[in-house]
Coordinates of C-alpha atoms in Angstrom, one line a residue:
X80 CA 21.1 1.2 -2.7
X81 CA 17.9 3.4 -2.9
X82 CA 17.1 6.2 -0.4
X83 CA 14.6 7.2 1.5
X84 CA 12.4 10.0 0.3
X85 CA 12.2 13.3 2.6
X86 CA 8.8 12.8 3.5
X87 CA 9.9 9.2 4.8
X88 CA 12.2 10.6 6.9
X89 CA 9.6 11.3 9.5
X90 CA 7.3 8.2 9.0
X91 CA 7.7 4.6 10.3
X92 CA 10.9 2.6 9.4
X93 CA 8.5 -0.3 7.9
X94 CA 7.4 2.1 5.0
X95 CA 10.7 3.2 3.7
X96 CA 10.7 0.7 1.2
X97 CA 7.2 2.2 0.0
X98 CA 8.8 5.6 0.0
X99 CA 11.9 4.7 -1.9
X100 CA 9.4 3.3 -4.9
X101 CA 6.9 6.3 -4.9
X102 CA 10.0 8.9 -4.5
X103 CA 11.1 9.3 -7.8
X104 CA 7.5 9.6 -8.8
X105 CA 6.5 12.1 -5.9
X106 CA 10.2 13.8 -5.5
X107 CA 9.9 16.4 -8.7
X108 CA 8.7 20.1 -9.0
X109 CA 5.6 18.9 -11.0
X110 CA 2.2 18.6 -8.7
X111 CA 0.6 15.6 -9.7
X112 CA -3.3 14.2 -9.0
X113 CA -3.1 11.3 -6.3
X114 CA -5.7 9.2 -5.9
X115 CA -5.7 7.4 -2.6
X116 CA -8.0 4.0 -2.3
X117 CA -8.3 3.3 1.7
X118 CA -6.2 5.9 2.6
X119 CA -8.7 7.4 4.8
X120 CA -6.4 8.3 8.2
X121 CA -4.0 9.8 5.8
X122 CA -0.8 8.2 6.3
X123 CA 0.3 8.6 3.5
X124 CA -2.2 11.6 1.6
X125 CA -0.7 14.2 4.3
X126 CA 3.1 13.7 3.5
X127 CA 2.2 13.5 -0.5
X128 CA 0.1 16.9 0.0
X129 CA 3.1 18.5 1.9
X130 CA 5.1 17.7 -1.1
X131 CA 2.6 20.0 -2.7
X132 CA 0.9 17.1 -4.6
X133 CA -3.4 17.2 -4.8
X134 CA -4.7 14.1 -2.6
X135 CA -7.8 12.6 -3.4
X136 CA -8.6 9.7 -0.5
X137 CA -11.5 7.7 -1.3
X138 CA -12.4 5.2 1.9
X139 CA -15.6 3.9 2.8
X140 CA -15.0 4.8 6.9
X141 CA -16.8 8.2 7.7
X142 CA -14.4 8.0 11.1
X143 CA -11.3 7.3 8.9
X144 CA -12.4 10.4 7.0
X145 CA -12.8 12.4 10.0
X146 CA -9.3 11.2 11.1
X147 CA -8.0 12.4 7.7
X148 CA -9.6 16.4 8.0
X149 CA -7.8 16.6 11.2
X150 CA -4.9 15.7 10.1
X151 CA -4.5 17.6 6.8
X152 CA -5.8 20.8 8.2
X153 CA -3.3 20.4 11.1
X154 CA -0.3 20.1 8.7
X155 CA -1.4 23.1 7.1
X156 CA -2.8 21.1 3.7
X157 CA -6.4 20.5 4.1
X158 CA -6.9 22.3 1.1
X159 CA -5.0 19.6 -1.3
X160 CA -6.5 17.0 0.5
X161 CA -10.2 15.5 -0.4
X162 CA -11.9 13.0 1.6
X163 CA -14.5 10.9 -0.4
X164 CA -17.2 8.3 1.1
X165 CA -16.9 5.0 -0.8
X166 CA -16.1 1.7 -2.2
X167 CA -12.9 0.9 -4.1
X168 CA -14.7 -1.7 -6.3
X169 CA -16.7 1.5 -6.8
X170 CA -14.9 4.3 -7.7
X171 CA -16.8 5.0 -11.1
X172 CA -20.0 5.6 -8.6
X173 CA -18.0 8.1 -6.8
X174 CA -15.4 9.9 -8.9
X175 CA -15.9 11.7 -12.3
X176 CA -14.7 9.5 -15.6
X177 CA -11.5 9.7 -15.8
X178 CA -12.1 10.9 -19.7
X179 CA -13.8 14.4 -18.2
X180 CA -10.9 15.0 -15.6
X181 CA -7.9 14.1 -17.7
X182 CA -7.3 10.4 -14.8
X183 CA -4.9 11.2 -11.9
X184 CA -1.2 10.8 -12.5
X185 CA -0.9 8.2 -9.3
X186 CA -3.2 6.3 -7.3
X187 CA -2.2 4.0 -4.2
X188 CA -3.5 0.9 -3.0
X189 CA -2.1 -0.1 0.1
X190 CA -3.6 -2.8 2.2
X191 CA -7.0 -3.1 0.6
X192 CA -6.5 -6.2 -1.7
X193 CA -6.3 -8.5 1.3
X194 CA -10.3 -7.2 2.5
X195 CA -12.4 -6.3 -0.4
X196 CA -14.9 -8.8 -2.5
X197 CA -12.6 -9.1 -5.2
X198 CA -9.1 -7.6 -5.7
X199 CA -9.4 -7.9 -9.5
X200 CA -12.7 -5.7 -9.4
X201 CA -11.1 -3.2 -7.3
X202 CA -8.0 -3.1 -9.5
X203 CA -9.7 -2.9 -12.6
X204 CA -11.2 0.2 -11.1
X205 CA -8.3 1.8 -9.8
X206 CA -6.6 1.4 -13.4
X207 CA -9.6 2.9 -14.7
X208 CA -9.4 6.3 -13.0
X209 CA -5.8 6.6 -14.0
X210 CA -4.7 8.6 -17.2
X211 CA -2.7 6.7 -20.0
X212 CA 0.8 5.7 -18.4
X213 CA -0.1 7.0 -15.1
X214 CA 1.0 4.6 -12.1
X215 CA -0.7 2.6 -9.2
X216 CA 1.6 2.0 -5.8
X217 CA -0.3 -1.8 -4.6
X218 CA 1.5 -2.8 -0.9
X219 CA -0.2 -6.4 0.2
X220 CA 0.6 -8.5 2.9
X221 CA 3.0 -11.4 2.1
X222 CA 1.8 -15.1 2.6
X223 CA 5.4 -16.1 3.4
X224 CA 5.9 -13.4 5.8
X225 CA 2.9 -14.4 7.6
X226 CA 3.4 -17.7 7.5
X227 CA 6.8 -17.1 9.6
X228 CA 5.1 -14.9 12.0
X229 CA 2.9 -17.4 13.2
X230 CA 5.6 -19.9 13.7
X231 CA 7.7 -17.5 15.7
X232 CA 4.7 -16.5 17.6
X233 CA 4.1 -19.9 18.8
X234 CA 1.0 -21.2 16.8
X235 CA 2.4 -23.9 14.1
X236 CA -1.2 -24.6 12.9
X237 CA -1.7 -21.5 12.2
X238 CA 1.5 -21.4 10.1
X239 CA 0.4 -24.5 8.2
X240 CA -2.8 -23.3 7.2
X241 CA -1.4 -20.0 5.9
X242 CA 1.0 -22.0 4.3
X243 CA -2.0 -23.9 2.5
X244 CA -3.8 -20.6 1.8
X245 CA -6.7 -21.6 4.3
X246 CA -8.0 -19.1 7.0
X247 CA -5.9 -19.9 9.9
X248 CA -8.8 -19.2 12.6
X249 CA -11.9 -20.6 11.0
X250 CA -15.0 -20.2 12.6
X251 CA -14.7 -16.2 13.8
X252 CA -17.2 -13.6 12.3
X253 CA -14.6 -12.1 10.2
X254 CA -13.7 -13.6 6.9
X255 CA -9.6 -14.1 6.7
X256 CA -7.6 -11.5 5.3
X257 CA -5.8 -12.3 2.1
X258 CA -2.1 -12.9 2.1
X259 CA -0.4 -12.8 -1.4
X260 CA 2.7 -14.4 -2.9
X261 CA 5.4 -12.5 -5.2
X262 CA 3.6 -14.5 -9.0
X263 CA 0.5 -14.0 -7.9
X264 CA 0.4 -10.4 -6.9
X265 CA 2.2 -9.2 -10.3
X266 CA -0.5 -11.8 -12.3
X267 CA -3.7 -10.0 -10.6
X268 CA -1.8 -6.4 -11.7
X269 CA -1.3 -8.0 -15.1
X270 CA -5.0 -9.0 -15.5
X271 CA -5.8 -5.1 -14.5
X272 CA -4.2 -4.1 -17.5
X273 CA -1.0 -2.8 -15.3
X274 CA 2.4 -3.0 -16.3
X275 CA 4.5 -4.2 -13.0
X276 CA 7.6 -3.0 -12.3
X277 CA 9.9 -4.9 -9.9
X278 CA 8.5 -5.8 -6.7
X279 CA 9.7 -5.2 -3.4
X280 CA 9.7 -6.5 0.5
X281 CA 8.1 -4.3 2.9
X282 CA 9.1 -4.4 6.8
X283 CA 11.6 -7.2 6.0
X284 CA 12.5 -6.5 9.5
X285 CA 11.9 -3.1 10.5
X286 CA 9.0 -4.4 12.8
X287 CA 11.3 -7.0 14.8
X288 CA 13.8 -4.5 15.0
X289 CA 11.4 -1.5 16.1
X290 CA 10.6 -3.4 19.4
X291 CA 14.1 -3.3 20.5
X292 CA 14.7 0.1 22.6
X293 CA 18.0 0.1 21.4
X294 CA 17.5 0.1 17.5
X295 CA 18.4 3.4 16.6
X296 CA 15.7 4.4 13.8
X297 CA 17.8 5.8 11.4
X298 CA 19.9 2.5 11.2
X299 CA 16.4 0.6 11.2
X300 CA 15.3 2.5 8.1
X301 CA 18.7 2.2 6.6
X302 CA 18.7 -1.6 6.7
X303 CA 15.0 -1.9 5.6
X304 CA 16.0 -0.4 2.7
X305 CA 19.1 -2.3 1.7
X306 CA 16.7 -5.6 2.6
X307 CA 13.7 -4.7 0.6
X308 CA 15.1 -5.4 -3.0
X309 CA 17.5 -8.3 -2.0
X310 CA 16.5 -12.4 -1.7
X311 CA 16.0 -14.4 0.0
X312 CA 15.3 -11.0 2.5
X313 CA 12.4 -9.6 0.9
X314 CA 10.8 -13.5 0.2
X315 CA 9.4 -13.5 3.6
X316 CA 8.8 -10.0 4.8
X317 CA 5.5 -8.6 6.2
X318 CA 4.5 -7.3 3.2
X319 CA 4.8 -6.7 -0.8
X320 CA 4.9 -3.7 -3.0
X321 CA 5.2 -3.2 -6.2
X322 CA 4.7 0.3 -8.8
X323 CA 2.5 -0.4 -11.8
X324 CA 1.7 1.7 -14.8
X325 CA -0.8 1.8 -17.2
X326 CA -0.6 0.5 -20.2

């Protein structure tokens, strides 16, 4: 059963599966480049620069940013952590060419695909800042998993229109968020020019069980964990993950 890396120890039961991947990646003496695409509160470009790893979050919120300084200089690590204005379908317009800095060694791309124009753009970019086998940690959210939520929460239409891929409120300002299935996820890595590893559940049930004042967090995590690599458990969790490499 994977374990928990020690900078998940302190973070939200729902990531663990997240920090398991990243952990043998993150876990080692060496200090690598990160490259964080909509990181911008710093979730998770604090606890990677308090392993002693150089963050670079690029995010096109100027509050998110904001909300990132204050948090790395209170940890003590604003000085491996770099905040960047911008796009990810746009990250040659905002970061040197990855042939003049050598790429970075890891770049994450957690809940982005399901808001930008078009996830294949953005992950074409992302591949394209990282050096020659150097890996990209995707986290989606999971049509399945959605599709479940809705159900339990009382709005079968809803469900049924996830279920068809259709925006389940049409008419708001907003356009719908994407949700992404298991084959399709690894087939838009694929087209970057990624090699997938195996994928993952993420918050199988760690959110459920989070509610409950008496799930002790420790057993929370513990279960997430033993959930987030097994069907049908992972099939309909909250979200997806999988580690990529390029090729």
């Amino acid at each position: 059963m994977p374990t928990a890396s020690p900078a998940a120890e302190q973070l939200p039961a729902r990531t663990a599966a997240v920090w398991a991947a990243l952990d043998p990646v993150v876990g080692g003496a060496t200090s690598l480049r990160v490259l964080d695409v909509g990181g911008g509160s710093g979730m998770f470009a604090v606890p990677l620069a308090r392993l002693g790893h150089e963050v670079t979050v690029v995010d096109p919120s100027a509050d998110a940013l904001a909300t990132l300084r204050r948090r790395a200089d209170t940890a003590g690590v604003g000085a491996r952590v770099r905040g960047v204005q911008g796009d990810g379908d746009r990250l040659h317009a905002v970061l040197p060419p990855a042939d003049d800095t050598g790429g970075y060694d890891l770049a994450l791309c957690h809940s982005v695909l399901e808001v930008v124009d078009d996830p294949a753009v953005t992950l074409r970019e992302i591949a394209g800042a990282l050096r020659p086998g150097g890996q990209v940690s995707v986290a989606t959210a999971n049509r399945a998993g959605a599709v479940l939520a809705r159900a339990l929460g009382g709005h079968p239409r809803e469900a049924l229109a996830l279920l068809a891929d259709q925006d389940p409120t049409p008419g708001r300002a907003r356009p719908a968020r994407r949700r992404f299935d298991p084959a399709g996820l690894l087939a838009l890595v694929r087209s970057a020019g990624l090699e997938p590893g195996p994928w993952r559940g993420v918050s199988v049930v760690a959110d459920l069980l989070e509610a409950s004042s008496d799930a002790a967090p420790d057993a929370v995590r513990t279960l997430e964990l033993a959930l987030a690599e097994a069907s049908p458990y992972r099939d309909v969790a909250a979200g997806l993950h999988v580690l990529a490499a390029r090729k």
